[in-house]
Tab-separated table of C-alpha atoms in Angstrom:
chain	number	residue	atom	x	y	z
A	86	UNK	CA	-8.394	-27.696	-22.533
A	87	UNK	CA	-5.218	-29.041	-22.703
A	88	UNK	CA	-3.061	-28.020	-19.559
A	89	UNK	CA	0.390	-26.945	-20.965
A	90	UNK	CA	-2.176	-24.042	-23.196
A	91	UNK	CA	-3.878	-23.530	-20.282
A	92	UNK	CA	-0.774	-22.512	-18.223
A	93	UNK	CA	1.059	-21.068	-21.246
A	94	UNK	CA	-2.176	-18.689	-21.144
A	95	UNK	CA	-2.203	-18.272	-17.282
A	96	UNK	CA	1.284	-17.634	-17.161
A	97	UNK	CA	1.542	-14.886	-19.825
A	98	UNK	CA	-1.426	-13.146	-18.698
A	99	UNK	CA	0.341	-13.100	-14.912
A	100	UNK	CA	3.541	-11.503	-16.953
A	101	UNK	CA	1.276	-8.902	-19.138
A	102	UNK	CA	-0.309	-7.882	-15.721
A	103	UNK	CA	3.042	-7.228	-13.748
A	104	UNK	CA	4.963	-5.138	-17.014
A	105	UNK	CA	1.242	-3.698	-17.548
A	106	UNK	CA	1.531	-1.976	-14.176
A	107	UNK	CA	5.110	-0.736	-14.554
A	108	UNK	CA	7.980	-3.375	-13.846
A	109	UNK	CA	10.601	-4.212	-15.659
A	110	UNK	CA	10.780	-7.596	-16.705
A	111	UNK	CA	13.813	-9.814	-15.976
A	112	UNK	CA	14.331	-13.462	-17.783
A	113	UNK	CA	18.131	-13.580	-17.918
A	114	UNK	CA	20.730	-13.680	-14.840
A	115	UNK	CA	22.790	-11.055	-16.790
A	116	UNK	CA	19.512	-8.722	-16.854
A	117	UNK	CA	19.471	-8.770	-13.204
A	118	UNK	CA	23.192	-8.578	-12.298
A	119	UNK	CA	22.645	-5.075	-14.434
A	120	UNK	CA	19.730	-3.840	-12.396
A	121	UNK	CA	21.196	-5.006	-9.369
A	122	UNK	CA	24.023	-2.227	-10.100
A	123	UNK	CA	21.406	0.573	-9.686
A	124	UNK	CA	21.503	3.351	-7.136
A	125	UNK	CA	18.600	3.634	-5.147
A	126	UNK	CA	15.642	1.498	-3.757
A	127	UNK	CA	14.884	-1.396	-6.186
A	128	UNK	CA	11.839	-3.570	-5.697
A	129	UNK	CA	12.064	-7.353	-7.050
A	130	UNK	CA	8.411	-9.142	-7.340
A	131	UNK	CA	8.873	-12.196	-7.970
A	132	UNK	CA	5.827	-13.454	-9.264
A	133	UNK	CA	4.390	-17.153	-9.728
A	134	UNK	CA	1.086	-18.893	-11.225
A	135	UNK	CA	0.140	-19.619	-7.772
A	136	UNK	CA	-3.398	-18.814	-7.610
A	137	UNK	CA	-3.833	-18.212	-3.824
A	138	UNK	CA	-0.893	-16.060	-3.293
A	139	UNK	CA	-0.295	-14.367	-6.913
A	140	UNK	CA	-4.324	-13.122	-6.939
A	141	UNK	CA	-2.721	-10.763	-3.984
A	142	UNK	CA	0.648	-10.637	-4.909
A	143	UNK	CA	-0.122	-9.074	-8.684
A	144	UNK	CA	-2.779	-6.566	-7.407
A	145	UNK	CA	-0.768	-5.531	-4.642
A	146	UNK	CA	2.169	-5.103	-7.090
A	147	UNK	CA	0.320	-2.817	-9.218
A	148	UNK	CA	-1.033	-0.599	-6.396
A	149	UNK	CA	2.141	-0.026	-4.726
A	150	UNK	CA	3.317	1.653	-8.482
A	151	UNK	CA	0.184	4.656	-8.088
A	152	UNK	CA	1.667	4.848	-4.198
A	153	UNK	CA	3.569	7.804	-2.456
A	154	UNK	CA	7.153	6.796	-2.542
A	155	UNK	CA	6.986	3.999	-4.802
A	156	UNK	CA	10.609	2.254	-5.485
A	157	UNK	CA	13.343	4.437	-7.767
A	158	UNK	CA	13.346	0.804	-9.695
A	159	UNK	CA	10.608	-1.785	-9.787
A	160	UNK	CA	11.548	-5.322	-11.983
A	161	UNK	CA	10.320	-8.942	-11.883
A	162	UNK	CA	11.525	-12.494	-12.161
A	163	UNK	CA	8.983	-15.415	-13.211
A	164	UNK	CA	9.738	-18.189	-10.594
A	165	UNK	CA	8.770	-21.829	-12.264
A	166	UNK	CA	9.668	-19.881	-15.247
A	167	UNK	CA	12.631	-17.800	-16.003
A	168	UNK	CA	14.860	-19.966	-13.733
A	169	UNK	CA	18.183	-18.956	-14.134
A	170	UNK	CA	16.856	-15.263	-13.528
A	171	UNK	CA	15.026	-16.159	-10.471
A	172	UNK	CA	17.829	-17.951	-9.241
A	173	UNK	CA	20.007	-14.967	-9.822
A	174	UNK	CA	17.705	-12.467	-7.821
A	175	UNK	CA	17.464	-14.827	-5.172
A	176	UNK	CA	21.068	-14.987	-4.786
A	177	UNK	CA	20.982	-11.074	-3.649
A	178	UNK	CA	18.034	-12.291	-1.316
A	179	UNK	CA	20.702	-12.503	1.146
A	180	UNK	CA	18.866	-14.327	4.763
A	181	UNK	CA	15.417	-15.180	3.024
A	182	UNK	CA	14.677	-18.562	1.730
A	183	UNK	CA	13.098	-18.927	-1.697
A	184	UNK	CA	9.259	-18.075	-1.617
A	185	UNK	CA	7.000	-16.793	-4.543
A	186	UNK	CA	4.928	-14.767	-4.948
A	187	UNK	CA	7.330	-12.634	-3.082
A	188	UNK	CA	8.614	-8.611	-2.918
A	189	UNK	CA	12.409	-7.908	-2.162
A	190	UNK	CA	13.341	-4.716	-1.359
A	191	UNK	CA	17.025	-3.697	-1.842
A	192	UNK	CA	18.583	-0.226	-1.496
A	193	UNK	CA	22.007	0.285	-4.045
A	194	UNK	CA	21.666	-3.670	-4.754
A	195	UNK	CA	21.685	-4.827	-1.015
A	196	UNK	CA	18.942	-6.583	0.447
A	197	UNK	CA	16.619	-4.664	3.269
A	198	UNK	CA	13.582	-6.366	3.623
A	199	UNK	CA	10.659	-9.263	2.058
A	200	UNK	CA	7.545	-9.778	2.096
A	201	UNK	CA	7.239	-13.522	1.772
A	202	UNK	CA	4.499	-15.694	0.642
A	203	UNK	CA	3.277	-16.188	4.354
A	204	UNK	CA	2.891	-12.245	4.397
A	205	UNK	CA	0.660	-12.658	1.240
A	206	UNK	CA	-1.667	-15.684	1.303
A	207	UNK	CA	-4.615	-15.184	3.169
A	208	UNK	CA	-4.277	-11.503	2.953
A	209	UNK	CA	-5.522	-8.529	1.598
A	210	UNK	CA	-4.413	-6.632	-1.365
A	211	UNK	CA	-4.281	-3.422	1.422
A	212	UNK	CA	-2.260	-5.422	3.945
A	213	UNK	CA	0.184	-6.528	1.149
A	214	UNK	CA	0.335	-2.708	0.005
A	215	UNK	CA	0.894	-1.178	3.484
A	216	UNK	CA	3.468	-3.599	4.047
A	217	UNK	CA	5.416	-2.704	1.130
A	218	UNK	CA	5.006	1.264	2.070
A	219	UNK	CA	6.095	0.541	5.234
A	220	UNK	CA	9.364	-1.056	4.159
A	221	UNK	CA	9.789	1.823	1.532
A	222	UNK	CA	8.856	4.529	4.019
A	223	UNK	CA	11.802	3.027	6.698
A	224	UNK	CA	14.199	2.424	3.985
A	225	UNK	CA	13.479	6.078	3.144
A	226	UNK	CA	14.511	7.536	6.046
């Protein structure tokens, strides 16, 4: 199979599985510049076609939506992808290098916490999830 079908497959199927489980997808910086304006806890995944990481990252993503105290607003940027977005929602990353798969949690558009690619390869799904509840339930409080 030729690659660039094989990754246009791979990479829509990774998209289909993130909006599938309840986040808003992003692909322009003006997009997320508006969510970044809402009140409340937002949670950015940005999601990649990295195999290692993203077969956490993606189930992970989707459990944390059927959790107690999920986010008020959950979106996503496609790093390798939807640059400019990515780029954008970085830029409110503020003290965290770029990493994907990633979470970013901000509260009223400032940035609180991340769980970086380090905290996600090699990992459960659970230890991803209880991560991301723990930053909710202290952001929360």
């Amino acid at each position: 199979m030729e690659f660039n079908l094989y990754m246009g497959d791979r990479t829509q199927a990774s998209r289909d599985e993130i909006v599938t489980a309840g986040y808003q997808e992003l692909t322009t910086p003006e997009q997320v510049d508006e969510v970044m304006q809402n009140k409340g806890t937002t949670l950015v995944m940005v999601n990649s076609n990295c195999g290692c990481a993203g077969g956490v990252a993606r189930p992970a993503a989707a459990q944390i939506m059927q959790a107690e105290g999920k986010p008020d607003h959950a979106v996503t940027v496609f790093a390798g992808q939807d640059k400019e977005a990515t780029e954008k929602a970085r830029s409110y990353f503020k003290g965290y290098a770029p990493s994907s798969p990633s979470f970013a949690l901000l509260k009223d558009g400032s940035m609180v916490t991340m769980v970086e690619r380090h905290e996600i390869e090699g990992h459960q799904v659970d230890d991803v999830v209880a991560k991301l509840q723990a930053a909710m339930q202290q952001v929360n409080k």
